[in-house]
Coordinates of C-alpha atoms in Angstrom, one line a residue:
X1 CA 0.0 0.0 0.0
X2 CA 1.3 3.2 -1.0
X3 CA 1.9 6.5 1.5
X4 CA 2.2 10.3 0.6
X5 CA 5.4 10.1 2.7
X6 CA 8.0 7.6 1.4
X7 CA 10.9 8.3 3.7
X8 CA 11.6 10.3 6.5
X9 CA 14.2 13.0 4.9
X10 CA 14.0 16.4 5.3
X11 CA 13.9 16.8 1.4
X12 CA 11.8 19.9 0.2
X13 CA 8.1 18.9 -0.5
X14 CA 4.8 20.6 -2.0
X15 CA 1.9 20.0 0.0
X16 CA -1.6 19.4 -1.4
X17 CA -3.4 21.9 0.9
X18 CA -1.4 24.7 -1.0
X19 CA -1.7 22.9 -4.3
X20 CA -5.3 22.9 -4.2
X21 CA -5.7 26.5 -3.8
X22 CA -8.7 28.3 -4.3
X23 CA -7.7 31.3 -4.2
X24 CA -7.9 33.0 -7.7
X25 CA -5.4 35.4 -9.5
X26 CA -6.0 37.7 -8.7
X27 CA -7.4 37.8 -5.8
X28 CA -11.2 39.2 -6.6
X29 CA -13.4 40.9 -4.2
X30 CA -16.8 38.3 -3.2
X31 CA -19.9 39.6 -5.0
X32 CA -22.1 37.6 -2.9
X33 CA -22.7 36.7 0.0
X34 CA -20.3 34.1 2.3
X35 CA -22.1 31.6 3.7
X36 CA -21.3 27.7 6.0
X37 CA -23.4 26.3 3.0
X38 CA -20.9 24.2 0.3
X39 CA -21.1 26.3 -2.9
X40 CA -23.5 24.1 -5.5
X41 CA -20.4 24.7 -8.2
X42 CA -17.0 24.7 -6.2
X43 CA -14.2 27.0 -7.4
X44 CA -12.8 24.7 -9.6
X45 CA -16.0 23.6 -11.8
X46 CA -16.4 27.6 -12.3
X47 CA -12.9 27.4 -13.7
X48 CA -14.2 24.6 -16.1
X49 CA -17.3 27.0 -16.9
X50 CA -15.4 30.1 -17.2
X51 CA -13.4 28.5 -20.3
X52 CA -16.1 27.5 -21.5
X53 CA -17.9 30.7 -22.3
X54 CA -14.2 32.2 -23.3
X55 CA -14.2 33.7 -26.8
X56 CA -10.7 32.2 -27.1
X57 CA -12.0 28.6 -26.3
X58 CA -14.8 29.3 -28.7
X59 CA -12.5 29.9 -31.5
X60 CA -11.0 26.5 -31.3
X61 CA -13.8 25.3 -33.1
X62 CA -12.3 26.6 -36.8
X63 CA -8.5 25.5 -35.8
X64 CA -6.6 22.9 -37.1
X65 CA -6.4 19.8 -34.6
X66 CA -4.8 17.6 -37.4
X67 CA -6.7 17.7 -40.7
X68 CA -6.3 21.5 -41.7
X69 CA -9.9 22.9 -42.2
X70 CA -12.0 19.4 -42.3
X71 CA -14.9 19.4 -44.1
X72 CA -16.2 16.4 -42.6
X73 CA -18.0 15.8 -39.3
X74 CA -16.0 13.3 -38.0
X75 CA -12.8 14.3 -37.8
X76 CA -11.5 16.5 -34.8
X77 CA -11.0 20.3 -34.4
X78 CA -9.2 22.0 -31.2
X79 CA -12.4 22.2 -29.9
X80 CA -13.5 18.5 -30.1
X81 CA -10.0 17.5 -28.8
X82 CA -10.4 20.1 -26.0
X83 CA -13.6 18.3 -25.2
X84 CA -12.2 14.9 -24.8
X85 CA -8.9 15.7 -23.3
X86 CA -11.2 17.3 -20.5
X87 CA -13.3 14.1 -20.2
X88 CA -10.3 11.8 -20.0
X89 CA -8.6 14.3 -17.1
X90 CA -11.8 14.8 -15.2
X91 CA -11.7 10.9 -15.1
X92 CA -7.9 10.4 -14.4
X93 CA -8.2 13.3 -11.1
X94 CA -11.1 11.4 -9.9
X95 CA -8.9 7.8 -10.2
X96 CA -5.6 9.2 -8.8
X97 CA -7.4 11.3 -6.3
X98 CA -9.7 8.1 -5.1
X99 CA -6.7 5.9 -4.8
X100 CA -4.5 8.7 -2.9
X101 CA -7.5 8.7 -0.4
X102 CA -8.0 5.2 0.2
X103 CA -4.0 4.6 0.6
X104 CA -3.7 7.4 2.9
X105 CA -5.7 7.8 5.3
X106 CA -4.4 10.8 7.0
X107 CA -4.7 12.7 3.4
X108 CA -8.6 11.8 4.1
X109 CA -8.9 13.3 6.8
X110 CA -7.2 16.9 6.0
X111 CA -8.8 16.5 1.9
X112 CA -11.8 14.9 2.0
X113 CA -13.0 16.2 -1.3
X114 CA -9.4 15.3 -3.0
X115 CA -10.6 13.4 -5.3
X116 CA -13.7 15.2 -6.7
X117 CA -10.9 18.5 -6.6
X118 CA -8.5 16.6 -9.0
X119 CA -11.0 15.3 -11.4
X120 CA -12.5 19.3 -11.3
X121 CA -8.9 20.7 -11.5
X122 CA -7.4 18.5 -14.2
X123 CA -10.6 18.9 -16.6
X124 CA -10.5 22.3 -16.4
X125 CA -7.0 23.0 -17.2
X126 CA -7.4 20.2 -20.2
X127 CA -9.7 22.2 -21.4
X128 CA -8.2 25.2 -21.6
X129 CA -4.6 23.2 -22.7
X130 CA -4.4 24.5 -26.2
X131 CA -6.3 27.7 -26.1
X132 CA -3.2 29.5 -27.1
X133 CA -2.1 27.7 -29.9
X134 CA -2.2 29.6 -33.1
X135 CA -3.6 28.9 -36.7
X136 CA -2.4 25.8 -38.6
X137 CA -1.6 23.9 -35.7
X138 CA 1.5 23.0 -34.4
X139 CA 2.8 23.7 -37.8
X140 CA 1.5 27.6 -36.9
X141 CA 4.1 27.5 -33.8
X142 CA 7.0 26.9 -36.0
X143 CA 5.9 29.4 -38.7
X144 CA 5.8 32.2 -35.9
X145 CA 9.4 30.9 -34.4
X146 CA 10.5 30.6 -38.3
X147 CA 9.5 34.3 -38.7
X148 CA 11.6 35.7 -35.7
X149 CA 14.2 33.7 -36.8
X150 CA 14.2 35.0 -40.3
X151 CA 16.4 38.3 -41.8
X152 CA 13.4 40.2 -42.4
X153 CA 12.3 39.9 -38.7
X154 CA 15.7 41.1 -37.7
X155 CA 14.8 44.8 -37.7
X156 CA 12.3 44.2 -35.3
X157 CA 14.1 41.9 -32.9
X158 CA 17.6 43.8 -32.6
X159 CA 16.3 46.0 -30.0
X160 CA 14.9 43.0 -27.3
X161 CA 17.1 41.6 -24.6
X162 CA 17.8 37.5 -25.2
X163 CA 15.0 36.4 -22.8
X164 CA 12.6 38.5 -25.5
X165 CA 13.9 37.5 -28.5
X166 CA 14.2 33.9 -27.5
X167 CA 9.9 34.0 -26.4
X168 CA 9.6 34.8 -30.1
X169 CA 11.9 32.5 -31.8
X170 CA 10.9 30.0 -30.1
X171 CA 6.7 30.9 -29.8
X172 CA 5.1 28.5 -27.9
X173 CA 1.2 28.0 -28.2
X174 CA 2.0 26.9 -23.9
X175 CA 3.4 30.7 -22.8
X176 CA 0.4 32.3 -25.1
X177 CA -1.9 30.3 -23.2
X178 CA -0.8 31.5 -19.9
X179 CA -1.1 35.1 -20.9
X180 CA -5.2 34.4 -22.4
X181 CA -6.0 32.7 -19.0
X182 CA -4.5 35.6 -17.4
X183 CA -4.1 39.2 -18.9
X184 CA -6.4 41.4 -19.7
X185 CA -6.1 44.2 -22.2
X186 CA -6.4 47.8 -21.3
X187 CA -9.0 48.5 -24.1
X188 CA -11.2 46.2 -22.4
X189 CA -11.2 47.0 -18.8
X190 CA -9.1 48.1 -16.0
X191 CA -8.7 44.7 -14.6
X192 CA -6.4 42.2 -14.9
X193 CA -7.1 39.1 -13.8
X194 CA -7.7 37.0 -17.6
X195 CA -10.5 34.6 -17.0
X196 CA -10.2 34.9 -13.1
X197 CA -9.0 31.4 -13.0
X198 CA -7.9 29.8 -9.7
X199 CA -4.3 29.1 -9.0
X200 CA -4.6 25.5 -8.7
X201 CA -5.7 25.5 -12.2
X202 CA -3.3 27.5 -13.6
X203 CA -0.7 25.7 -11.7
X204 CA -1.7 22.2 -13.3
X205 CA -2.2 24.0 -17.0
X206 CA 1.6 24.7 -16.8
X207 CA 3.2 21.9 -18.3
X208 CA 6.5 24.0 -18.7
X209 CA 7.2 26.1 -15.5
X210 CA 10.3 27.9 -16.7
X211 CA 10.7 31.0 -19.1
X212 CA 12.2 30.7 -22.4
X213 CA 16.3 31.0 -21.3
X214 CA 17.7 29.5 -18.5
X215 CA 20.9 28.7 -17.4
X216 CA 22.5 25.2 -18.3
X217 CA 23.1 24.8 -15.1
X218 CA 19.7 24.0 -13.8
X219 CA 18.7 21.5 -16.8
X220 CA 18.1 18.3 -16.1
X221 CA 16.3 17.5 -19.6
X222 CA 13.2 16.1 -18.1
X223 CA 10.1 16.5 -19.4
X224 CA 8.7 19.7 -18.5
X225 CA 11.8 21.3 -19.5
X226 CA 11.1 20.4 -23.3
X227 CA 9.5 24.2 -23.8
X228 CA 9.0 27.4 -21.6
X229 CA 5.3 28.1 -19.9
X230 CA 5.2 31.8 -19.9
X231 CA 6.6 35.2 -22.0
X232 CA 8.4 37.6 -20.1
X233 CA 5.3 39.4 -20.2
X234 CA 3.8 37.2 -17.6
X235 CA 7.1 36.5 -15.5
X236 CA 5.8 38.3 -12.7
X237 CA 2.0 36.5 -12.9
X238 CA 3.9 33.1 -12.8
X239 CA 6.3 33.6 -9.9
X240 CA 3.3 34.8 -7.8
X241 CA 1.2 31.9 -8.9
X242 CA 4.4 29.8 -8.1
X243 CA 4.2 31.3 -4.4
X244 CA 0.9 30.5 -3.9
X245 CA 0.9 27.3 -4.9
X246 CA 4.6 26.4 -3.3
X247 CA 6.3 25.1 -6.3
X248 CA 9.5 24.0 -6.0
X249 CA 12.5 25.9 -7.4
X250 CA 15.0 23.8 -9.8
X251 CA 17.4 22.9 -8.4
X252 CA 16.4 23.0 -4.5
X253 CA 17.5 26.1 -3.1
X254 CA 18.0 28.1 -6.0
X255 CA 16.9 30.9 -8.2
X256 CA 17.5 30.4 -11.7
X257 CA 14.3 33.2 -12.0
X258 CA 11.3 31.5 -12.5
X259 CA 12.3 27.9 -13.1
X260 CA 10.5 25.3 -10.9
X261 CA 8.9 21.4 -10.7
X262 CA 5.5 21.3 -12.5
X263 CA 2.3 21.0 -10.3
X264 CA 1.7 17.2 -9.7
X265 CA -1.5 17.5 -11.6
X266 CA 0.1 19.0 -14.8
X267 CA 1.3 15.4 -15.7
X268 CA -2.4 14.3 -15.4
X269 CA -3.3 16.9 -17.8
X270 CA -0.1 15.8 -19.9
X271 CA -1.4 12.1 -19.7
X272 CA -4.9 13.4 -20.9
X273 CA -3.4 14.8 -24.0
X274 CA -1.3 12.6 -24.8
X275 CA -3.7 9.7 -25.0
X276 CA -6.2 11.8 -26.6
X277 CA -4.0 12.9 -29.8
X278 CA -2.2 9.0 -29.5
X279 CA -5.5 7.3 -30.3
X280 CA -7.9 9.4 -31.6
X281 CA -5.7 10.6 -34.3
X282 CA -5.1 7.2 -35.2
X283 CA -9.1 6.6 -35.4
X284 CA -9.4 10.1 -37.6
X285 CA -6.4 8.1 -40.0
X286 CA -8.8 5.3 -40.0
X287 CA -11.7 7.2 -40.7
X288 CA -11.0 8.8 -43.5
X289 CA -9.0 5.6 -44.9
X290 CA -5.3 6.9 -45.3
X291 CA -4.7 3.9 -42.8
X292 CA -6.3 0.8 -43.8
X293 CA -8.5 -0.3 -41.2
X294 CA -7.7 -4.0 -40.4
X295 CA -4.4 -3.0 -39.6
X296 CA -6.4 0.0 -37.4
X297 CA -8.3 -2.4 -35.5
X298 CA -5.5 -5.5 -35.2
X299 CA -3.4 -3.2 -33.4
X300 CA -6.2 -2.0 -30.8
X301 CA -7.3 -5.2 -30.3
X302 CA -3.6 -5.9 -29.9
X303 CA -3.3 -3.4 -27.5
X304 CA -6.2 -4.4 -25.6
X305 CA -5.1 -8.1 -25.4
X306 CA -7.8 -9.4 -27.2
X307 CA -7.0 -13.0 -28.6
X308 CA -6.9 -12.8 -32.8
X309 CA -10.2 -14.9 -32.9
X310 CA -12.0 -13.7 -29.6
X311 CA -15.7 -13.1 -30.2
X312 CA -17.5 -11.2 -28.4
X313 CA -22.0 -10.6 -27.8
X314 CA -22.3 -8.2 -30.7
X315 CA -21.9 -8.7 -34.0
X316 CA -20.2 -6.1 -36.0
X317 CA -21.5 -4.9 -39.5
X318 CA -19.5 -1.9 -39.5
X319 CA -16.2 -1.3 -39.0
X320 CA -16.4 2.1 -38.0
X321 CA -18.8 1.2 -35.0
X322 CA -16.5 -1.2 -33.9
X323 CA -13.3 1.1 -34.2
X324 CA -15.2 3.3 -31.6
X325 CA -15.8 0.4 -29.4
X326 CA -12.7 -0.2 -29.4
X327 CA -11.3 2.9 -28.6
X328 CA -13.5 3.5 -25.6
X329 CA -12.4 0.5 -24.4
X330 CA -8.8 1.4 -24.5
X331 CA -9.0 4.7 -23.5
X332 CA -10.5 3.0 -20.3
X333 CA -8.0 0.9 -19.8
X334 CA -5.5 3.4 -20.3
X335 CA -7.1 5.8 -18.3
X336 CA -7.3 3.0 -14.7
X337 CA -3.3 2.5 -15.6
X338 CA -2.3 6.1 -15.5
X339 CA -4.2 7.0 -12.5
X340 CA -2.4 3.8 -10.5
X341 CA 0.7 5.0 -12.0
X342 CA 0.4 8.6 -10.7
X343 CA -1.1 7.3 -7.2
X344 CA 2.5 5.3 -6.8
X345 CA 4.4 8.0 -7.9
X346 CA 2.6 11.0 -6.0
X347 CA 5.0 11.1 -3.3
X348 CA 8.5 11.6 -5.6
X349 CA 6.0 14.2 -7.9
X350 CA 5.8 16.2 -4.7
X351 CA 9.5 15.9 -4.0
X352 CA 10.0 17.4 -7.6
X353 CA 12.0 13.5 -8.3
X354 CA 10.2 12.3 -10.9
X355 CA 10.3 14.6 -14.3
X356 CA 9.1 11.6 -17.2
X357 CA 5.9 11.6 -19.1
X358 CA 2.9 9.0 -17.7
X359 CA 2.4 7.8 -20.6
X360 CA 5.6 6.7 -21.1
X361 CA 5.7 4.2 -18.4
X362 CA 2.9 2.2 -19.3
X363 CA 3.8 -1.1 -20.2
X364 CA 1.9 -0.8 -23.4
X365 CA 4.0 2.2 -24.3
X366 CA 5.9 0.7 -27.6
X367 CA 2.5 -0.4 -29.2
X368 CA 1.4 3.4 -28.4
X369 CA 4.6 4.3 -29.7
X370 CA 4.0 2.3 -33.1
X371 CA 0.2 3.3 -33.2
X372 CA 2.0 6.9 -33.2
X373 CA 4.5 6.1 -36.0
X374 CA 1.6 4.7 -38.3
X375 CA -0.4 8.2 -38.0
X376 CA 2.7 10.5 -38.4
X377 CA 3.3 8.0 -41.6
X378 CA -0.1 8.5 -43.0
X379 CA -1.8 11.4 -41.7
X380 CA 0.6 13.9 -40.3
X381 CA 2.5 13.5 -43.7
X382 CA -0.3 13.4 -45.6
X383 CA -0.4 15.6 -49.0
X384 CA -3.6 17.6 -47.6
X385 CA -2.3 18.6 -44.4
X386 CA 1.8 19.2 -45.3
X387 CA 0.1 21.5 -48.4
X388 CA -1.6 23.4 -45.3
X389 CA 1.3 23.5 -43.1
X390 CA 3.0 24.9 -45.2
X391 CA 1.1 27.6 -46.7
X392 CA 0.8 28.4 -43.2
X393 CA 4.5 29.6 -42.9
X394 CA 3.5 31.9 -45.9
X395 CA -0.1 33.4 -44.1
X396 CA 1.4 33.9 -40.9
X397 CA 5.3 34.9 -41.6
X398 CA 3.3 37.4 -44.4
X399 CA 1.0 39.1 -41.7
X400 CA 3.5 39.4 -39.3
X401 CA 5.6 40.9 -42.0
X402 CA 3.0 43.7 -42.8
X403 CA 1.6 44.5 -39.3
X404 CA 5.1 44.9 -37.9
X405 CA 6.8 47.3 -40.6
X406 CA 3.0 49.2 -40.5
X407 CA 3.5 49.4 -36.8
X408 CA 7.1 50.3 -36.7
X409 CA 7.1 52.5 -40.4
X410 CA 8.8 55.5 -38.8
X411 CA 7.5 57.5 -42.2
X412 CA 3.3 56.7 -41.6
X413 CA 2.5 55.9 -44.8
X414 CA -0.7 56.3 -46.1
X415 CA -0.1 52.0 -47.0
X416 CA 0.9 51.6 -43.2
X417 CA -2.3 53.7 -41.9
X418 CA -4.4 51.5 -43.0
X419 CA -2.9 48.3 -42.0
X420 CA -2.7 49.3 -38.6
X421 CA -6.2 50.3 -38.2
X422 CA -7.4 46.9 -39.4
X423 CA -5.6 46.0 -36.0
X424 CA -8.3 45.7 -33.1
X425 CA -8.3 48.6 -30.5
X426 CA -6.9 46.2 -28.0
X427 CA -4.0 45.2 -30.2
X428 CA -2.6 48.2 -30.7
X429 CA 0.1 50.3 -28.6
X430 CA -2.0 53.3 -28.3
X431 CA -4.2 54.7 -25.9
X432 CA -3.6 52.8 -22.6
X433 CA -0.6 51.1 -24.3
X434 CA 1.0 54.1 -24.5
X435 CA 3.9 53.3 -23.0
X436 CA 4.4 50.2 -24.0
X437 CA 8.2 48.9 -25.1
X438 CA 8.9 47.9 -28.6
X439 CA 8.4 44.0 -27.2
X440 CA 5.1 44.8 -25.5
X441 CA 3.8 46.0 -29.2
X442 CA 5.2 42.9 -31.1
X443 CA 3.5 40.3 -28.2
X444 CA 0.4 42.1 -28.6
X445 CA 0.7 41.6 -32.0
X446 CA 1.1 38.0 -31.8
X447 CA -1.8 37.9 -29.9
X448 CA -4.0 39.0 -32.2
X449 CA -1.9 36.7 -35.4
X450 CA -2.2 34.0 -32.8
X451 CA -5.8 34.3 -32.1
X452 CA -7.2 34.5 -35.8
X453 CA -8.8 30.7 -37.1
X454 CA -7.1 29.1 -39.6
X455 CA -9.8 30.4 -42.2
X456 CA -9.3 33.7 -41.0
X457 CA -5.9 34.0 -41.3
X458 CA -6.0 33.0 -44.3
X459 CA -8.7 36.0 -45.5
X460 CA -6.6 38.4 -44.1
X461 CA -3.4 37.7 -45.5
X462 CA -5.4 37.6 -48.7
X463 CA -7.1 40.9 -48.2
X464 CA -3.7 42.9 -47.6
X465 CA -1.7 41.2 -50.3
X466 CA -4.9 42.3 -52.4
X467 CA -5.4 38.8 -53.8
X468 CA -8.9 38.7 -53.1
X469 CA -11.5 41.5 -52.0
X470 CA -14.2 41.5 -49.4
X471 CA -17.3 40.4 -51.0
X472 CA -19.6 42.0 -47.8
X473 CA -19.9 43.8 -45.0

């Protein structure tokens, strides 16, 4: 039976109490009134709701999941993966949290609602895990990093300090969700809270708790090193959420500014995902036959153990149906293993000792692995989607292009006038953002390239480069 406390060292440690904070960044004054009563919806199912009704979460319905623009109904958008991913957390919290209880009983007694907390905690922040990705997928990432890179961005990039520059060559769709959940633009209000999200979720919604340098020193190539959470516009907002939640710094007892252990619950949320894209990508390569489907459904059934003849009570007449029994299946399988791997490994998460994907040490994790290789094969490299990708680099690196020498044309051209007003008031270094530094302009401009929808990326890029004219108001 396994304990929170695995030895008796005086080894740094998080603590659930401050983990599970309900506090919310920031802190908001109560507009109603305080009772003993338990709330109906607890902090963290407002969380879930409050991305919900996001306009940026709502846009993830037109962005590329995998298939670029599908115009079929059974393939999966951001929005439909956001959906699942948040199922399959919700269900792996509940799991980890139940089994935590029932092993410790002292954890019961402090945390009775633990496990309802996780399950609440981890769907929320699934939900909101790619709501800062930009257009084209990850492909768009690498167009914006591509850009910065690039000679014709150098102008623009010159003036920034290396931490700056580096948050741009190396965009991550994982900082630029940290600054939706919380900023708040000046045009808007005087606030600046974001979404008003507690910090328990935006603790487990940080996969990568580090900013885009750090020193060498501190690496220890684990997992949530692989990319940086946060720009240095939201440096500040992270440490404080770090504080609140007790994070450990990396290494113990240093300050390598702003690097620390993830958030035990931000593997959950990794596991989530990854099992999500793993399989149903796969079943979207299957569905719209660019991987032939008895080799699809041999390898789940191969997965699942199921003996080459077995026959169950229901007879299948179509495939399809069967694929999705199938993958429910193994996604509950999947889903019971994880949660028993993250109960026996909760202690060493809390120590900050164990840095290595779920996923990865299931003992199914080389068919994964092969299921993974077949849809990179046949779907990822697909004709339709590498076309897409790649006029992606052209959209994005071209509107970044014009916005930028519109915003910085020390002339004013009459051209440049007009490209900045197609800009959104709250995009724009003006007004409130009046004195805001050259690298305050360019992330607000990436916010708004970063926020479009694939098909609206597109239009614009075709509108300025006048290859096609608005047909109506």
């Amino acid at each position: 039976m396994m304990h929170l406390q695995t030895d008796s060292s005086d080894a740094p440690t998080m603590s659930w109490e401050r983990l599970l904070s309900r506090r919310r960044y920031p802190e908001q004054p109560q507009l109603h009134v305080v009772t003993d009563a338990p709330p109906v919806r607890g902090a963290f199912v407002q969380d879930y709701d409050r991305v919900v009704f996001s306009t940026a979460f709502r846009r993830l319905q037109r962005q590329t999941q995998v298939l670029p623009l599908p115009e079929t109904d059974f393939v999966h958008t951001r929005l439909t993966h956001s959906l699942e991913t948040a199922c399959v957390g919700r269900s792996l919290g509940r799991l980890g949290g139940r089994l935590l209880l029932e092993e410790t009983p002292d954890l019961g007694r402090r945390l009775p609602h633990l496990d309802s907390d996780f399950g609440d905690i981890v769907a929320a922040a699934c939900l909101a895990h790619d709501i800062g990705n930009p257009p084209f997928g990850h492909a768009g990432e690498d167009a914006i990093s591509a850009y910065f890179r690039s000679a014709a961005a150098e102008p623009f990039v010159r003036v920034l300090n290396p931490a700056q520059r580096t948050d741009l060559q190396q965009f991550g769709g994982n900082a630029a969700g940290f600054r939706v959940l919380t900023h708040t633009y000046a045009a808007h209000s005087s606030g600046s809270a974001g979404l008003g999200l507690t910090y328990a979720t935006l603790g487990a919604f940080t996969k990568y708790p580090r900013p885009s340098i750090v020193e060498e020193a501190g690496l220890t190539r684990g997992t949530s090193e692989k990319k940086y959470g946060y720009f240095q516009t939201e440096a500040a907002r992270f440490q404080e959420v770090a504080r609140e939640l007790g994070l450990l710094p990396k290494p113990p007892g240093t300050d390598l500014g702003g690097f620390y252990h993830r958030h035990p619950l931000a593997f959950l949320v990794e596991a989530a995902d990854d099992l999500c894209f793993r399989i149903i990508d796969f079943e979207d390569g299957l569905k719209l036959g660019l991987i032939p489907c008895q080799t699809g459904l041999a390898l789940l059934r191969e997965l699942l153990g199921d003996a080459p003849g077995r026959r169950g009570t229901v007879e299948w007449r179509d495939w399809r149906e069967e694929l999705g029994y199938l993958r429910a299946r193994l996604i509950n399988r999947l889903v019971q293993q994880t949660a028993r791997l993250f109960a026996d490994r909760a202690a060493d998460l809390l120590r900050g000792r164990s840095d290595e994907p779920l996923v990865q040490q299931l003992d199914c994790w080389e068919q994964l692995q092969h299921m993974h290789h077949l849809t990179v094969e046949h779907l990822y490299h697909s004709r339709p989607v590498l076309e897409t990708e790649a006029a992606g680099f052209e959209v994005l690196a071209g509107l970044l292009d014009a916005f930028l020498h519109a915003i910085f044309d020390p002339q004013e051209t009459a051209r440049s006038r007009k490209v900045v007003q197609l800009l959104p008031e709250q995009f724009r270094a003006t007004g409130h953002q009046q004195q805001a530094s050259a690298y305050e302009q360019i992330v607000l401009l990436t916010d708004y390239i970063g926020g479009l929808t694939d098909h609206n990326a597109s239009s614009l890029f075709r509108a300025i480069r006048g290859i096609e004219l608005p047909r109506r108001f």
